[in-house]
Amino acid sequence: MANIQLIFKKEDINPEQMKGKVAVVFDVLFATSTITAALADGASSVIPVFDQAQAREKAKSISEPYVLAGEEQGRTIEGFHHPLRSFLNPIVKGSHLILSTTNGTVAINRSSQADHLYISSLLNNREMADYLIDEHYEETIILVCSGTSGHFTMEDFYGAGSLLSYLVEKSSFQLSDSAQTALLFYNGLSISPFQLLRATKIGQILMEMGIDENEIKSVAQEGILHTIGKFEPSTRQIKEVER
C-alpha cells in the first residue's frame, strides 16, 4: 500500500529527501497543464528549465525542431511564445517544447532527484491515478504543489486533491495529514473546477492581466486527456509514457 505525502510549495522541496520516492508535480495554472497538453498535441518532448537564460542556452544545443515558450510573473517572456495550449497547439507537434515558467518548471527541476517524476493536472488526473496504482502502489508518492513565489496556492492544492480522489476511489492508501486535507478540501467543495480556478488569487491576477477566461476553462476540464508525462533525468526531458 502506497504512502502518499504532499508538499505545499516548491520552496519546501528537499531534493535529497526526494530520492527513493515517486513525485507528481502540479502547477494547474498553468505549467503542468500546458506540459500535459503539449505532449497530447504531439510535442516530441517538453524540456522544463529554471529561467529564460537557461532556456536560451538550451535552445542553442538543440539541432532538432524546437519551440521556445515561457512566462515570468505571468507575462510572456520577450522573444518566447505564450505558454498556453491555445497558442502552442498549432506549432508544437514534432518539436521539443523548451518551457520556462515562474513556478511549475522550477518545481519540476527541484523534484528531479525523485526515482520517478511525473507531471499531472486536472486534465489527466484520472489517467495518472490508474498509472500510479498499476506502477507504484507499493512506493512512497509525494504530491508536489508548485505554489507561487514562496506561497501556497489553492489551485495546486485542489489539483492534488483531485488526483487523490481518483486514487482512493480505486484503492486504499496511507495519507499524510496534508494529503488527507487536500482530499477533504476537494471533496467538500460544491462549485465547479472552473469556478474554483477562476476564484483563486492567481486566476484573478491573470484575468486582470488580460488572459481570456476560456484558458482557465480549458485547464479546468477533468479527465479529458490520457497522457502521462514523465521526466527523464538523463535527458532532462519530459516525454509521454507509452502504455
GROMACS .gro file of C-alpha atoms in nm:
model
  243
    1MET     CA    1   0.000   0.000   0.000
    2ALA     CA    2   0.144   0.336  -0.104
    3ASN     CA    3   0.217   0.611   0.145
    4ILE     CA    4   0.111   0.946  -0.005
    5GLN     CA    5   0.256   1.275   0.119
    6LEU     CA    6   0.201   1.632   0.000
    7ILE     CA    7   0.429   1.935  -0.027
    8PHE     CA    8   0.254   2.272  -0.023
    9LYS     CA    9   0.501   2.476  -0.230
   10LYS     CA   10   0.823   2.431  -0.426
   11GLU     CA   11   1.031   2.612  -0.163
   12ASP     CA   12   0.955   2.325   0.078
   13ILE     CA   13   1.113   2.065  -0.150
   14ASN     CA   14   1.424   1.899  -0.010
   15PRO     CA   15   1.591   1.747  -0.318
   16GLU     CA   16   1.778   1.489  -0.109
   17GLN     CA   17   1.457   1.368   0.051
   18MET     CA   18   1.304   1.308  -0.291
   19LYS     CA   19   1.544   1.020  -0.352
   20GLY     CA   20   1.374   0.682  -0.346
   21LYS     CA   21   1.033   0.844  -0.390
   22VAL     CA   22   0.777   0.888  -0.667
   23ALA     CA   23   0.699   1.258  -0.724
   24VAL     CA   24   0.397   1.408  -0.901
   25VAL     CA   25   0.415   1.783  -0.968
   26PHE     CA   26   0.119   2.020  -1.002
   27ASP     CA   27   0.107   2.372  -1.143
   28VAL     CA   28  -0.253   2.383  -1.261
   29LEU     CA   29  -0.237   2.750  -1.373
   30PHE     CA   30  -0.063   2.667  -1.599
   31ALA     CA   31   0.269   2.488  -1.636
   32THR     CA   32   0.176   2.125  -1.577
   33SER     CA   33  -0.150   2.172  -1.767
   34THR     CA   34   0.048   2.316  -2.059
   35ILE     CA   35   0.303   2.033  -2.047
   36THR     CA   36   0.036   1.763  -2.044
   37ALA     CA   37  -0.149   1.927  -2.331
   38ALA     CA   38   0.168   1.979  -2.536
   39LEU     CA   39   0.255   1.609  -2.515
   40ALA     CA   40  -0.104   1.520  -2.607
   41ASP     CA   41  -0.075   1.757  -2.903
   42GLY     CA   42   0.232   1.578  -3.038
   43ALA     CA   43   0.533   1.755  -2.889
   44SER     CA   44   0.846   1.537  -2.909
   45SER     CA   45   0.923   1.631  -2.550
   46VAL     CA   46   0.897   1.917  -2.303
   47ILE     CA   47   1.221   2.049  -2.156
   48PRO     CA   48   1.150   2.232  -1.827
   49VAL     CA   49   1.407   2.493  -1.730
   50PHE     CA   50   1.464   2.722  -1.433
   51ASP     CA   51   1.454   3.053  -1.617
   52GLN     CA   52   1.475   3.227  -1.953
   53ALA     CA   53   1.855   3.234  -1.953
   54GLN     CA   54   1.869   2.856  -1.920
   55ALA     CA   55   1.600   2.826  -2.188
   56ARG     CA   56   1.806   3.028  -2.435
   57GLU     CA   57   2.118   2.823  -2.359
   58LYS     CA   58   1.926   2.500  -2.407
   59ALA     CA   59   1.792   2.619  -2.741
   60LYS     CA   60   2.149   2.666  -2.867
   61SER     CA   61   2.226   2.298  -2.807
   62ILE     CA   62   1.925   2.151  -2.988
   63SER     CA   63   1.959   2.055  -3.353
   64GLU     CA   64   1.603   1.921  -3.385
   65PRO     CA   65   1.293   2.144  -3.421
   66TYR     CA   66   1.200   2.325  -3.100
   67VAL     CA   67   0.958   2.582  -2.966
   68LEU     CA   68   1.066   2.832  -2.701
   69ALA     CA   69   0.783   2.930  -2.465
   70GLY     CA   70   0.767   3.089  -2.125
   71GLU     CA   71   0.639   3.341  -1.878
   72GLU     CA   72   0.784   3.535  -1.589
   73GLN     CA   73   0.545   3.653  -1.320
   74GLY     CA   74   0.256   3.586  -1.557
   75ARG     CA   75   0.393   3.786  -1.850
   76THR     CA   76   0.521   3.628  -2.170
   77ILE     CA   77   0.899   3.646  -2.195
   78GLU     CA   78   1.014   3.864  -2.483
   79GLY     CA   79   1.100   3.652  -2.785
   80PHE     CA   80   0.920   3.347  -2.644
   81HIS     CA   81   0.583   3.202  -2.735
   82HIS     CA   82   0.296   3.238  -2.490
   83PRO     CA   83   0.297   2.919  -2.276
   84LEU     CA   84  -0.069   2.825  -2.314
   85ARG     CA   85  -0.223   2.542  -2.516
   86SER     CA   86  -0.424   2.768  -2.743
   87PHE     CA   87  -0.101   2.936  -2.859
   88LEU     CA   88   0.116   2.623  -2.869
   89ASN     CA   89  -0.124   2.371  -3.021
   90PRO     CA   90  -0.071   2.486  -3.384
   91ILE     CA   91   0.309   2.482  -3.362
   92VAL     CA   92   0.426   2.221  -3.112
   93LYS     CA   93   0.370   1.893  -3.299
   94GLY     CA   94   0.701   1.721  -3.379
   95SER     CA   95   0.903   1.978  -3.185
   96HIS     CA   96   1.069   1.991  -2.845
   97LEU     CA   97   0.900   2.248  -2.622
   98ILE     CA   98   1.155   2.438  -2.413
   99LEU     CA   99   0.945   2.578  -2.131
  100SER     CA  100   1.031   2.835  -1.866
  101THR     CA  101   0.773   2.933  -1.603
  102THR     CA  102   0.785   3.117  -1.274
  103ASN     CA  103   0.681   2.821  -1.061
  104GLY     CA  104   0.600   2.491  -1.232
  105THR     CA  105   0.919   2.424  -1.423
  106VAL     CA  106   1.120   2.527  -1.116
  107ALA     CA  107   0.924   2.278  -0.903
  108ILE     CA  108   0.990   2.005  -1.159
  109ASN     CA  109   1.364   2.068  -1.155
  110ARG     CA  110   1.373   2.081  -0.775
  111SER     CA  111   1.192   1.745  -0.765
  112SER     CA  112   1.420   1.578  -1.018
  113GLN     CA  113   1.609   1.371  -0.757
  114ALA     CA  114   1.300   1.151  -0.723
  115ASP     CA  115   1.333   0.798  -0.859
  116HIS     CA  116   1.029   0.865  -1.078
  117LEU     CA  117   0.891   1.210  -1.159
  118TYR     CA  118   0.554   1.272  -1.325
  119ILE     CA  119   0.355   1.573  -1.437
  120SER     CA  120  -0.015   1.599  -1.357
  121SER     CA  121  -0.310   1.836  -1.385
  122LEU     CA  122  -0.686   1.828  -1.379
  123LEU     CA  123  -0.667   1.730  -1.747
  124ASN     CA  124  -0.502   1.392  -1.682
  125ASN     CA  125  -0.553   1.315  -1.312
  126ARG     CA  126  -0.786   1.023  -1.380
  127GLU     CA  127  -0.528   0.855  -1.604
  128MET     CA  128  -0.249   0.940  -1.361
  129ALA     CA  129  -0.434   0.768  -1.078
  130ASP     CA  130  -0.466   0.448  -1.280
  131TYR     CA  131  -0.098   0.461  -1.374
  132LEU     CA  132   0.024   0.518  -1.018
  133ILE     CA  133  -0.180   0.225  -0.891
  134ASP     CA  134  -0.050   0.000  -1.169
  135GLU     CA  135   0.315   0.102  -1.143
  136HIS     CA  136   0.387   0.242  -0.795
  137TYR     CA  137   0.133   0.105  -0.549
  138GLU     CA  138   0.395  -0.018  -0.302
  139GLU     CA  139   0.606   0.301  -0.308
  140THR     CA  140   0.603   0.638  -0.133
  141ILE     CA  141   0.435   0.902  -0.351
  142ILE     CA  142   0.493   1.274  -0.294
  143LEU     CA  143   0.246   1.519  -0.447
  144VAL     CA  144   0.425   1.848  -0.510
  145CYS     CA  145   0.223   2.169  -0.527
  146SER     CA  146   0.431   2.435  -0.702
  147GLY     CA  147   0.275   2.733  -0.526
  148THR     CA  148   0.387   3.079  -0.628
  149SER     CA  149   0.674   3.295  -0.506
  150GLY     CA  150   0.701   3.116  -0.173
  151HIS     CA  151   0.327   3.098  -0.111
  152PHE     CA  152   0.068   2.820  -0.108
  153THR     CA  153  -0.180   2.826  -0.399
  154MET     CA  154  -0.532   2.690  -0.382
  155GLU     CA  155  -0.538   2.565  -0.742
  156ASP     CA  156  -0.242   2.328  -0.696
  157PHE     CA  157  -0.384   2.201  -0.366
  158TYR     CA  158  -0.714   2.142  -0.545
  159GLY     CA  159  -0.534   1.961  -0.827
  160ALA     CA  160  -0.364   1.732  -0.577
  161GLY     CA  161  -0.698   1.670  -0.408
  162SER     CA  162  -0.846   1.577  -0.743
  163LEU     CA  163  -0.577   1.314  -0.803
  164LEU     CA  164  -0.625   1.180  -0.451
  165SER     CA  165  -0.999   1.145  -0.508
  166TYR     CA  166  -0.936   0.923  -0.811
  167LEU     CA  167  -0.676   0.720  -0.621
  168VAL     CA  168  -0.887   0.646  -0.314
  169GLU     CA  169  -1.185   0.567  -0.534
  170LYS     CA  170  -0.989   0.275  -0.675
  171SER     CA  171  -0.777   0.150  -0.384
  172SER     CA  172  -0.655   0.206  -0.028
  173PHE     CA  173  -0.367   0.436   0.066
  174GLN     CA  174  -0.192   0.571   0.371
  175LEU     CA  175  -0.234   0.950   0.352
  176SER     CA  176  -0.032   1.209   0.541
  177ASP     CA  177  -0.231   1.482   0.716
  178SER     CA  178  -0.154   1.725   0.434
  179ALA     CA  179  -0.271   1.477   0.170
  180GLN     CA  180  -0.582   1.395   0.372
  181THR     CA  181  -0.659   1.768   0.400
  182ALA     CA  182  -0.627   1.813   0.022
  183LEU     CA  183  -0.869   1.525  -0.032
  184LEU     CA  184  -1.121   1.665   0.219
  185PHE     CA  185  -1.092   2.010   0.060
  186TYR     CA  186  -1.154   1.872  -0.288
  187ASN     CA  187  -1.447   1.656  -0.181
  188GLY     CA  188  -1.603   1.931   0.030
  189LEU     CA  189  -1.646   2.186  -0.247
  190SER     CA  190  -1.979   2.235  -0.421
  191ILE     CA  191  -1.851   2.458  -0.701
  192SER     CA  192  -1.713   2.351  -1.039
  193PRO     CA  193  -1.340   2.325  -1.115
  194PHE     CA  194  -1.368   2.631  -1.338
  195GLN     CA  195  -1.536   2.834  -1.064
  196LEU     CA  196  -1.264   2.732  -0.820
  197LEU     CA  197  -0.976   2.816  -1.055
  198ARG     CA  198  -1.130   3.148  -1.152
  199ALA     CA  199  -1.175   3.242  -0.786
  200THR     CA  200  -0.811   3.178  -0.689
  201LYS     CA  201  -0.570   3.465  -0.640
  202ILE     CA  202  -0.364   3.358  -0.942
  203GLY     CA  203  -0.678   3.318  -1.152
  204GLN     CA  204  -0.789   3.669  -1.059
  205ILE     CA  205  -0.445   3.818  -1.127
  206LEU     CA  206  -0.421   3.651  -1.468
  207MET     CA  207  -0.763   3.774  -1.573
  208GLU     CA  208  -0.672   4.127  -1.457
  209MET     CA  209  -0.365   4.095  -1.682
  210GLY     CA  210  -0.596   4.022  -1.975
  211ILE     CA  211  -0.597   3.643  -2.003
  212ASP     CA  212  -0.912   3.502  -2.163
  213GLU     CA  213  -1.114   3.309  -1.906
  214ASN     CA  214  -1.155   3.038  -2.170
  215GLU     CA  215  -0.791   2.950  -2.098
  216ILE     CA  216  -0.894   2.873  -1.740
  217LYS     CA  217  -1.199   2.679  -1.860
  218SER     CA  218  -0.970   2.472  -2.080
  219VAL     CA  219  -0.746   2.352  -1.796
  220ALA     CA  220  -1.044   2.301  -1.562
  221GLN     CA  221  -1.166   2.004  -1.766
  222GLU     CA  222  -1.110   1.698  -1.551
  223GLY     CA  223  -1.001   1.372  -1.707
  224ILE     CA  224  -1.014   1.467  -2.074
  225LEU     CA  225  -0.656   1.361  -2.154
  226HIS     CA  226  -0.494   1.018  -2.122
  227THR     CA  227  -0.138   1.150  -2.139
  228ILE     CA  228   0.118   1.059  -1.873
  229GLY     CA  229   0.426   1.283  -1.881
  230LYS     CA  230   0.742   1.150  -1.716
  231PHE     CA  231   1.070   1.333  -1.656
  232GLU     CA  232   1.379   1.153  -1.785
  233PRO     CA  233   1.684   1.251  -1.574
  234SER     CA  234   1.941   1.154  -1.838
  235THR     CA  235   1.799   1.393  -2.098
  236ARG     CA  236   1.618   1.640  -1.868
  237GLN     CA  237   1.315   1.593  -2.093
  238ILE     CA  238   0.953   1.513  -2.015
  239LYS     CA  239   0.812   1.256  -2.254
  240GLU     CA  240   0.484   1.074  -2.284
  241VAL     CA  241   0.484   0.731  -2.125
  242GLU     CA  242   0.399   0.457  -2.370
  243ARG     CA  243   0.138   0.226  -2.217
   0.00000   0.00000   0.00000
